[in-house]
PDB file of C-alpha atoms and ligand atoms in Angstrom:
ATOM      1  CA  MET A 222     234.336  69.897 142.434  1.00 97.00           C
ATOM      2  CA  ILE A 223     234.953  72.256 145.349  1.00 98.00           C
ATOM      3  CA  ILE A 224     235.359  75.877 144.297  1.00 98.00           C
ATOM      4  CA  ALA A 225     236.387  78.126 147.163  1.00 98.00           C
ATOM      5  CA  ALA A 226     237.002  81.871 147.158  1.00 98.00           C
ATOM      6  CA  ASN A 227     239.416  83.325 149.699  1.00 98.00           C
ATOM      7  CA  LEU A 228     238.655  87.051 149.687  1.00 98.00           C
ATOM      8  CA  LYS A 229     241.444  87.750 152.212  1.00 97.00           C
ATOM      9  CA  MET A 230     241.311  91.339 153.546  1.00 97.00           C
ATOM     10  CA  ASN A 231     239.331  92.553 150.550  1.00 97.00           C
ATOM     11  CA  LEU A 232     235.781  93.654 149.803  1.00 97.00           C
ATOM     12  CA  LYS A 233     233.505  95.575 152.134  1.00 95.00           C
ATOM     13  CA  ARG A 234     230.015  94.619 153.311  1.00 94.00           C
ATOM     14  CA  LYS A 235     228.453  96.504 150.424  1.00 95.00           C
ATOM     15  CA  ASP A 236     230.660  94.584 147.989  1.00 96.00           C
ATOM     16  CA  LEU A 237     229.679  91.324 149.591  1.00 95.00           C
ATOM     17  CA  GLN A 238     226.042  92.157 149.070  1.00 94.00           C
ATOM     18  CA  HIS A 239     226.793  92.797 145.406  1.00 96.00           C
ATOM     19  CA  TYR A 240     228.732  89.523 145.368  1.00 96.00           C
ATOM     20  CA  LYS A 241     225.729  87.632 146.652  1.00 95.00           C
ATOM     21  CA  GLU A 242     223.340  89.366 144.260  1.00 95.00           C
ATOM     22  CA  THR A 243     225.569  88.468 141.316  1.00 97.00           C
ATOM     23  CA  LEU A 244     225.783  84.815 142.368  1.00 96.00           C
ATOM     24  CA  GLN A 245     222.029  84.772 142.786  1.00 95.00           C
ATOM     25  CA  THR A 246     221.632  85.306 139.059  1.00 95.00           C
ATOM     26  CA  GLN A 247     223.370  81.971 138.325  1.00 95.00           C
ATOM     27  CA  LEU A 248     221.951  79.549 140.827  1.00 96.00           C
ATOM     28  CA  SER A 249     222.100  76.497 138.584  1.00 94.00           C
ATOM     29  CA  LEU A 250     225.782  77.122 137.928  1.00 95.00           C
ATOM     30  CA  LEU A 251     226.450  77.516 141.619  1.00 95.00           C
ATOM     31  CA  ASN A 252     224.421  74.403 142.332  1.00 96.00           C
ATOM     32  CA  SER A 253     226.630  72.291 140.137  1.00 96.00           C
ATOM     33  CA  VAL A 254     229.666  72.671 142.416  1.00 97.00           C
ATOM     34  CA  ASP A 255     230.441  72.778 146.114  1.00 98.00           C
ATOM     35  CA  ALA A 256     230.914  76.556 146.398  1.00 98.00           C
ATOM     36  CA  VAL A 257     232.527  78.132 149.442  1.00 98.00           C
ATOM     37  CA  ILE A 258     233.401  81.725 150.250  1.00 97.00           C
ATOM     38  CA  PHE A 259     235.796  82.986 152.914  1.00 98.00           C
ATOM     39  CA  PRO A 260     234.939  86.701 153.259  1.00 97.00           C
ATOM     40  CA  ASN A 261     236.974  89.452 154.848  1.00 95.00           C
ATOM     41  CA  MET A 262     236.766  88.579 158.559  1.00 92.00           C
ATOM     42  CA  ALA A 263     235.022  91.833 159.456  1.00 92.00           C
ATOM     43  CA  CYS A 264     232.333  90.996 156.904  1.00 92.00           C
ATOM     44  CA  LEU A 265     231.306  87.642 158.306  1.00 94.00           C
ATOM     45  CA  LEU A 266     227.539  87.529 158.177  1.00 90.00           C
ATOM     46  CA  ASP A 267     224.897  85.442 159.799  1.00 93.00           C
ATOM     47  CA  SER A 268     224.832  82.358 157.599  1.00 91.00           C
ATOM     48  CA  SER A 269     221.079  82.751 157.122  1.00 91.00           C
ATOM     49  CA  TYR A 270     222.052  85.600 154.789  1.00 91.00           C
ATOM     50  CA  PHE A 271     223.254  82.992 152.302  1.00 90.00           C
ATOM     51  CA  GLN A 272     220.539  80.444 152.898  1.00 88.00           C
ATOM     52  CA  ASP A 273     218.767  81.140 149.618  1.00 91.00           C
ATOM     53  CA  ILE A 274     221.880  80.415 147.560  1.00 95.00           C
ATOM     54  CA  PRO A 275     223.986  77.237 147.478  1.00 96.00           C
ATOM     55  CA  LEU A 276     227.075  78.836 148.952  1.00 96.00           C
ATOM     56  CA  THR A 277     228.849  78.045 152.205  1.00 97.00           C
ATOM     57  CA  GLN A 278     230.419  80.817 154.219  1.00 97.00           C
ATOM     58  CA  GLY A 279     233.648  80.003 156.043  1.00 98.00           C
ATOM     59  CA  ALA A 280     236.071  81.836 158.317  1.00 98.00           C
ATOM     60  CA  GLN A 281     239.587  82.585 157.074  1.00 98.00           C
ATOM     61  CA  ASN A 282     240.939  82.095 160.566  1.00 98.00           C
ATOM     62  CA  ALA A 283     239.883  81.801 164.206  1.00 98.00           C
ATOM     63  CA  TYR A 284     241.435  81.304 167.590  1.00 98.00           C
ATOM     64  CA  PRO A 285     241.332  77.826 169.142  1.00 98.00           C
ATOM     65  CA  ALA A 286     239.074  78.785 172.037  1.00 98.00           C
ATOM     66  CA  LYS A 287     235.406  79.515 172.618  1.00 98.00           C
ATOM     67  CA  ASN A 288     235.982  83.082 173.880  1.00 98.00           C
ATOM     68  CA  GLY A 289     238.265  84.850 176.329  1.00 98.00           C
ATOM     69  CA  ALA A 290     241.112  87.326 176.721  1.00 98.00           C
ATOM     70  CA  TYR A 291     242.558  87.108 173.208  1.00 97.00           C
ATOM     71  CA  THR A 292     242.560  90.668 171.940  1.00 97.00           C
ATOM     72  CA  GLY A 293     241.894  90.966 168.239  1.00 95.00           C
ATOM     73  CA  GLU A 294     240.960  87.335 167.763  1.00 96.00           C
ATOM     74  CA  ILE A 295     237.640  85.662 167.174  1.00 97.00           C
ATOM     75  CA  GLY A 296     236.652  82.373 168.782  1.00 98.00           C
ATOM     76  CA  SER A 297     234.275  79.515 168.120  1.00 98.00           C
ATOM     77  CA  GLU A 298     231.415  81.029 170.111  1.00 98.00           C
ATOM     78  CA  ILE A 299     230.913  83.898 167.676  1.00 97.00           C
ATOM     79  CA  LEU A 300     231.389  81.641 164.651  1.00 98.00           C
ATOM     80  CA  GLU A 301     228.760  79.279 165.936  1.00 97.00           C
ATOM     81  CA  GLU A 302     226.400  82.149 166.654  1.00 97.00           C
ATOM     82  CA  LEU A 303     226.773  83.162 163.000  1.00 97.00           C
ATOM     83  CA  GLY A 304     226.136  79.592 161.904  1.00 97.00           C
ATOM     84  CA  ILE A 305     229.654  79.269 160.492  1.00 97.00           C
ATOM     85  CA  ARG A 306     230.939  75.691 160.507  1.00 98.00           C
ATOM     86  CA  THR A 307     233.754  75.945 157.977  1.00 98.00           C
ATOM     87  CA  ILE A 308     237.257  77.243 158.588  1.00 98.00           C
ATOM     88  CA  LEU A 309     240.508  77.801 156.707  1.00 98.00           C
ATOM     89  CA  ILE A 310     243.605  76.800 158.665  1.00 98.00           C
ATOM     90  CA  GLY A 311     247.276  77.068 157.782  1.00 98.00           C
ATOM     91  CA  HIS A 312     247.094  79.483 154.871  1.00 98.00           C
ATOM     92  CA  SER A 313     250.637  80.570 153.987  1.00 97.00           C
ATOM     93  CA  GLU A 314     249.752  84.207 154.684  1.00 97.00           C
ATOM     94  CA  ARG A 315     248.711  83.218 158.228  1.00 97.00           C
ATOM     95  CA  ARG A 316     251.829  81.092 158.627  1.00 97.00           C
ATOM     96  CA  GLU A 317     253.881  84.126 157.591  1.00 96.00           C
ATOM     97  CA  LEU A 318     252.133  86.202 160.261  1.00 96.00           C
ATOM     98  CA  GLY A 319     253.218  83.759 162.938  1.00 95.00           C
ATOM     99  CA  ASP A 320     250.982  80.695 162.794  1.00 97.00           C
ATOM    100  CA  ASN A 321     253.636  78.025 163.217  1.00 96.00           C
ATOM    101  CA  GLN A 322     252.911  74.311 162.823  1.00 96.00           C
ATOM    102  CA  GLU A 323     252.156  73.917 166.525  1.00 96.00           C
ATOM    103  CA  PHE A 324     249.552  76.693 166.403  1.00 97.00           C
ATOM    104  CA  CYS A 325     248.018  75.389 163.157  1.00 98.00           C
ATOM    105  CA  LEU A 326     247.730  72.008 164.830  1.00 98.00           C
ATOM    106  CA  ALA A 327     246.101  73.534 167.926  1.00 98.00           C
ATOM    107  CA  LYS A 328     243.542  75.233 165.680  1.00 98.00           C
ATOM    108  CA  PHE A 329     242.985  72.031 163.726  1.00 98.00           C
ATOM    109  CA  THR A 330     242.436  69.931 166.831  1.00 98.00           C
ATOM    110  CA  TYR A 331     240.112  72.479 168.413  1.00 98.00           C
ATOM    111  CA  TYR A 332     237.888  72.949 165.355  1.00 98.00           C
ATOM    112  CA  GLN A 333     237.973  69.234 164.557  1.00 98.00           C
ATOM    113  CA  GLU A 334     236.530  68.562 167.966  1.00 98.00           C
ATOM    114  CA  LEU A 335     233.702  70.969 167.195  1.00 98.00           C
ATOM    115  CA  GLY A 336     233.057  69.159 163.916  1.00 98.00           C
ATOM    116  CA  PHE A 337     233.903  72.068 161.615  1.00 98.00           C
ATOM    117  CA  ARG A 338     234.691  71.415 157.986  1.00 98.00           C
ATOM    118  CA  ILE A 339     238.383  72.249 157.814  1.00 98.00           C
ATOM    119  CA  PHE A 340     240.176  73.544 154.734  1.00 98.00           C
ATOM    120  CA  TYR A 341     243.781  72.925 155.681  1.00 98.00           C
ATOM    121  CA  CYS A 342     246.431  74.632 153.537  1.00 98.00           C
ATOM    122  CA  ILE A 343     249.912  73.415 152.765  1.00 98.00           C
ATOM    123  CA  GLY A 344     252.506  74.702 150.309  1.00 98.00           C
ATOM    124  CA  GLU A 345     256.228  75.083 149.825  1.00 98.00           C
ATOM    125  CA  PRO A 346     258.333  78.216 149.270  1.00 97.00           C
ATOM    126  CA  LEU A 347     260.279  78.667 146.029  1.00 97.00           C
ATOM    127  CA  HIS A 348     263.685  77.618 147.378  1.00 97.00           C
ATOM    128  CA  ILE A 349     262.218  74.229 148.286  1.00 98.00           C
ATOM    129  CA  ARG A 350     260.506  73.821 144.919  1.00 98.00           C
ATOM    130  CA  LYS A 351     263.848  74.509 143.244  1.00 97.00           C
ATOM    131  CA  LYS A 352     265.311  71.463 144.997  1.00 98.00           C
ATOM    132  CA  GLY A 353     262.801  69.162 143.283  1.00 97.00           C
ATOM    133  CA  LEU A 354     259.740  67.095 144.048  1.00 98.00           C
ATOM    134  CA  SER A 355     261.254  64.948 146.751  1.00 98.00           C
ATOM    135  CA  ALA A 356     262.265  68.053 148.764  1.00 98.00           C
ATOM    136  CA  VAL A 357     258.768  69.467 148.190  1.00 98.00           C
ATOM    137  CA  MET A 358     257.181  66.293 149.550  1.00 98.00           C
ATOM    138  CA  ASP A 359     259.465  66.312 152.601  1.00 98.00           C
ATOM    139  CA  PHE A 360     258.439  69.903 153.267  1.00 98.00           C
ATOM    140  CA  LEU A 361     254.716  69.240 152.808  1.00 98.00           C
ATOM    141  CA  GLN A 362     254.920  66.296 155.181  1.00 97.00           C
ATOM    142  CA  THR A 363     256.142  68.627 157.925  1.00 97.00           C
ATOM    143  CA  GLN A 364     253.025  70.731 157.359  1.00 97.00           C
ATOM    144  CA  ILE A 365     250.647  67.834 157.773  1.00 96.00           C
ATOM    145  CA  SER A 366     252.531  66.467 160.733  1.00 93.00           C
ATOM    146  CA  GLY A 367     250.022  65.798 163.499  1.00 94.00           C
ATOM    147  CA  ILE A 368     246.991  66.472 161.299  1.00 97.00           C
ATOM    148  CA  ASP A 369     244.377  63.741 161.611  1.00 97.00           C
ATOM    149  CA  LEU A 370     243.913  62.545 158.049  1.00 98.00           C
ATOM    150  CA  HIS A 371     241.067  60.329 159.205  1.00 98.00           C
ATOM    151  CA  TYR A 372     238.954  63.381 159.992  1.00 98.00           C
ATOM    152  CA  PRO A 373     235.937  63.040 157.670  1.00 98.00           C
ATOM    153  CA  SER A 374     235.395  66.798 157.265  1.00 98.00           C
ATOM    154  CA  LEU A 375     238.921  67.536 156.100  1.00 98.00           C
ATOM    155  CA  VAL A 376     239.730  69.208 152.791  1.00 98.00           C
ATOM    156  CA  ILE A 377     243.373  69.916 151.931  1.00 98.00           C
ATOM    157  CA  ALA A 378     244.482  72.772 149.717  1.00 98.00           C
ATOM    158  CA  TYR A 379     247.889  72.533 148.092  1.00 98.00           C
ATOM    159  CA  GLU A 380     249.034  76.100 147.473  1.00 98.00           C
ATOM    160  CA  PRO A 381     252.675  76.547 146.470  1.00 98.00           C
ATOM    161  CA  ILE A 382     253.623  79.877 148.064  1.00 98.00           C
ATOM    162  CA  TRP A 383     255.505  81.034 144.983  1.00 98.00           C
ATOM    163  CA  ALA A 384     252.356  80.639 142.863  1.00 97.00           C
ATOM    164  CA  ILE A 385     250.085  82.661 145.154  1.00 97.00           C
ATOM    165  CA  GLY A 386     249.325  86.132 143.826  1.00 93.00           C
ATOM    166  CA  ALA A 387     251.770  85.465 141.001  1.00 93.00           C
ATOM    167  CA  THR A 388     251.512  86.051 137.284  1.00 89.00           C
ATOM    168  CA  GLN A 389     250.871  82.369 136.646  1.00 91.00           C
ATOM    169  CA  PRO A 390     250.061  79.179 138.515  1.00 94.00           C
ATOM    170  CA  ALA A 391     252.357  76.200 138.976  1.00 96.00           C
ATOM    171  CA  SER A 392     252.741  74.243 135.746  1.00 97.00           C
ATOM    172  CA  ILE A 393     250.371  71.428 134.889  1.00 98.00           C
ATOM    173  CA  GLU A 394     253.242  68.953 135.412  1.00 98.00           C
ATOM    174  CA  GLU A 395     254.095  70.405 138.831  1.00 98.00           C
ATOM    175  CA  ILE A 396     250.483  70.337 140.001  1.00 98.00           C
ATOM    176  CA  SER A 397     249.923  66.889 138.593  1.00 98.00           C
ATOM    177  CA  ALA A 398     253.034  65.306 140.155  1.00 98.00           C
ATOM    178  CA  THR A 399     252.531  66.967 143.528  1.00 98.00           C
ATOM    179  CA  HIS A 400     248.859  66.032 143.722  1.00 98.00           C
ATOM    180  CA  LEU A 401     249.627  62.467 142.725  1.00 98.00           C
ATOM    181  CA  ASN A 402     252.255  62.186 145.459  1.00 98.00           C
ATOM    182  CA  LEU A 403     250.009  63.821 148.035  1.00 98.00           C
ATOM    183  CA  LYS A 404     247.109  61.536 147.150  1.00 98.00           C
ATOM    184  CA  ASN A 405     249.396  58.499 147.565  1.00 97.00           C
ATOM    185  CA  LEU A 406     250.603  59.801 150.890  1.00 97.00           C
ATOM    186  CA  PHE A 407     247.056  60.407 152.131  1.00 97.00           C
ATOM    187  CA  ARG A 408     245.901  57.015 150.852  1.00 97.00           C
ATOM    188  CA  ASN A 409     248.701  55.258 152.713  1.00 96.00           C
ATOM    189  CA  ILE A 410     247.570  56.867 155.940  1.00 95.00           C
ATOM    190  CA  ASN A 411     243.837  56.638 155.321  1.00 96.00           C
ATOM    191  CA  PRO A 412     242.843  54.139 152.637  1.00 97.00           C
ATOM    192  CA  THR A 413     239.145  54.553 153.430  1.00 96.00           C
ATOM    193  CA  ARG A 414     238.659  58.118 152.224  1.00 96.00           C
ATOM    194  CA  ASP A 415     239.790  60.016 149.141  1.00 97.00           C
ATOM    195  CA  ILE A 416     240.602  63.275 150.912  1.00 98.00           C
ATOM    196  CA  PRO A 417     239.552  66.163 148.650  1.00 98.00           C
ATOM    197  CA  LEU A 418     242.660  67.975 147.440  1.00 98.00           C
ATOM    198  CA  LEU A 419     242.370  71.492 146.062  1.00 98.00           C
ATOM    199  CA  TYR A 420     244.939  73.445 144.097  1.00 98.00           C
ATOM    200  CA  GLY A 421     245.468  77.123 144.880  1.00 98.00           C
ATOM    201  CA  GLY A 422     247.764  79.731 143.384  1.00 98.00           C
ATOM    202  CA  SER A 423     246.897  82.167 140.593  1.00 97.00           C
ATOM    203  CA  VAL A 424     243.835  80.308 139.373  1.00 98.00           C
ATOM    204  CA  LYS A 425     241.931  82.502 136.945  1.00 97.00           C
ATOM    205  CA  ALA A 426     239.129  81.981 134.446  1.00 96.00           C
ATOM    206  CA  ASP A 427     241.644  81.409 131.649  1.00 96.00           C
ATOM    207  CA  ASN A 428     243.495  78.553 133.356  1.00 97.00           C
ATOM    208  CA  ALA A 429     240.718  77.070 135.538  1.00 98.00           C
ATOM    209  CA  ARG A 430     239.553  74.504 133.033  1.00 97.00           C
ATOM    210  CA  GLU A 431     242.994  73.028 132.438  1.00 98.00           C
ATOM    211  CA  ILE A 432     243.800  72.913 136.147  1.00 98.00           C
ATOM    212  CA  SER A 433     240.440  71.423 137.097  1.00 98.00           C
ATOM    213  CA  GLN A 434     240.996  68.585 134.632  1.00 97.00           C
ATOM    214  CA  ILE A 435     244.280  67.459 136.181  1.00 98.00           C
ATOM    215  CA  ASN A 436     244.075  64.031 137.737  1.00 97.00           C
ATOM    216  CA  GLY A 437     244.024  64.428 141.526  1.00 97.00           C
ATOM    217  CA  VAL A 438     242.621  67.959 141.529  1.00 98.00           C
ATOM    218  CA  ASP A 439     239.278  67.935 143.332  1.00 98.00           C
ATOM    219  CA  GLY A 440     238.750  71.658 143.328  1.00 98.00           C
ATOM    220  CA  MET A 441     240.415  75.016 143.607  1.00 98.00           C
ATOM    221  CA  LEU A 442     241.039  77.670 146.238  1.00 98.00           C
ATOM    222  CA  ILE A 443     241.052  81.055 144.549  1.00 98.00           C
ATOM    223  CA  GLY A 444     242.216  84.421 145.817  1.00 98.00           C
ATOM    224  CA  SER A 445     242.449  87.415 143.499  1.00 97.00           C
ATOM    225  CA  GLY A 446     240.766  85.513 140.668  1.00 97.00           C
ATOM    226  CA  ALA A 447     237.568  85.361 142.728  1.00 98.00           C
ATOM    227  CA  LEU A 448     237.402  88.925 144.023  1.00 98.00           C
ATOM    228  CA  ASN A 449     234.992  89.791 141.279  1.00 98.00           C
ATOM    229  CA  PRO A 450     231.850  87.612 141.508  1.00 98.00           C
ATOM    230  CA  GLN A 451     231.540  87.446 137.719  1.00 98.00           C
ATOM    231  CA  ASN A 452     235.037  85.964 137.579  1.00 98.00           C
ATOM    232  CA  PHE A 453     234.138  83.495 140.320  1.00 98.00           C
ATOM    233  CA  LEU A 454     231.151  82.378 138.241  1.00 98.00           C
ATOM    234  CA  HIS A 455     233.265  82.259 135.115  1.00 97.00           C
ATOM    235  CA  ILE A 456     235.751  79.964 136.884  1.00 98.00           C
ATOM    236  CA  ILE A 457     232.935  77.662 137.972  1.00 98.00           C
ATOM    237  CA  LYS A 458     231.650  77.573 134.403  1.00 97.00           C
ATOM    238  CA  GLU A 459     235.085  76.671 133.079  1.00 97.00           C
ATOM    239  CA  THR A 460     235.370  73.720 135.438  1.00 95.00           C
ATOM    240  CA  LEU A 461     232.091  72.314 134.141  1.00 92.00           C
ATOM    241  CA  GLU A 462     232.883  72.401 130.446  1.00 75.00           C
TER     242      GLU A 462
HETATM  243  C1  PEP B 587     245.289  82.138 148.052  1.00 55.09           C
HETATM  244  O1  PEP B 587     245.905  82.999 148.650  1.00 55.09           O
HETATM  245  O2  PEP B 587     244.672  81.239 148.658  1.00 55.09           O
HETATM  246  C2  PEP B 587     245.317  82.194 146.600  1.00 55.09           C
HETATM  247  C3  PEP B 587     245.110  81.094 145.945  1.00 55.09           C
HETATM  248  O3  PEP B 587     245.559  83.410 146.044  1.00 55.09           O
HETATM  249  P1  PEP B 587     245.650  83.761 144.484  1.00 55.09           P
HETATM  250  O4  PEP B 587     244.557  83.014 143.796  1.00 55.09           O
HETATM  251  O5  PEP B 587     245.494  85.242 144.404  1.00 55.09           O
HETATM  252  O6  PEP B 587     246.995  83.301 144.020  1.00 55.09           O
END
């Protein structure tokens, strides 16, 4: 099971240190999953900082270039210097800030070529969900258009936009049906690999177990529910029971 924490624009360096120290107290728990953290971009640390705990640090975003005249962006050169080889691409909050499909694809292609592990996010807005599953699938297909599903270091996160930062996640039936359809779609394109498919959207300790047990859910991408390291650990524990 992949358990990933997207800390967004939250937590300072001091908090991240506390985060690490808290996780350090539960190494066996952490060891039992594939744990990933995407810290606040200004808090990215040299990956050696995490080398004594089984936790991968990833970048929430990056520009598709090594370096250059891209004010306010970070490129692959600095990520590689920090030992970061994992990246989140296509999060709905980035898409809302202007990352259209073409730009998401440019990022995907660039970081694929560098061999990064890519967590690629897809998810529909509420008005599409209201039209039913077939409209949802049509929408999600536009978001994976051009993405190389044969890439061996690809993880996909299905995050319905209307369930992100909400009071509750998508229903078990909605997650189950969407994951089943996505898995079939992926399998038709690449029958040789079961592409890991995460669910994201209001996952918390009290719903993590039920969600993690849904057929076709290979892990979870967690935002607010993982801001507190104790909650992150609690979620991991729930997925193991
Ligand atoms: C996210 O933004 O990736 C996310 C899943 O957020 P939250 O868990 O807060 O809904």
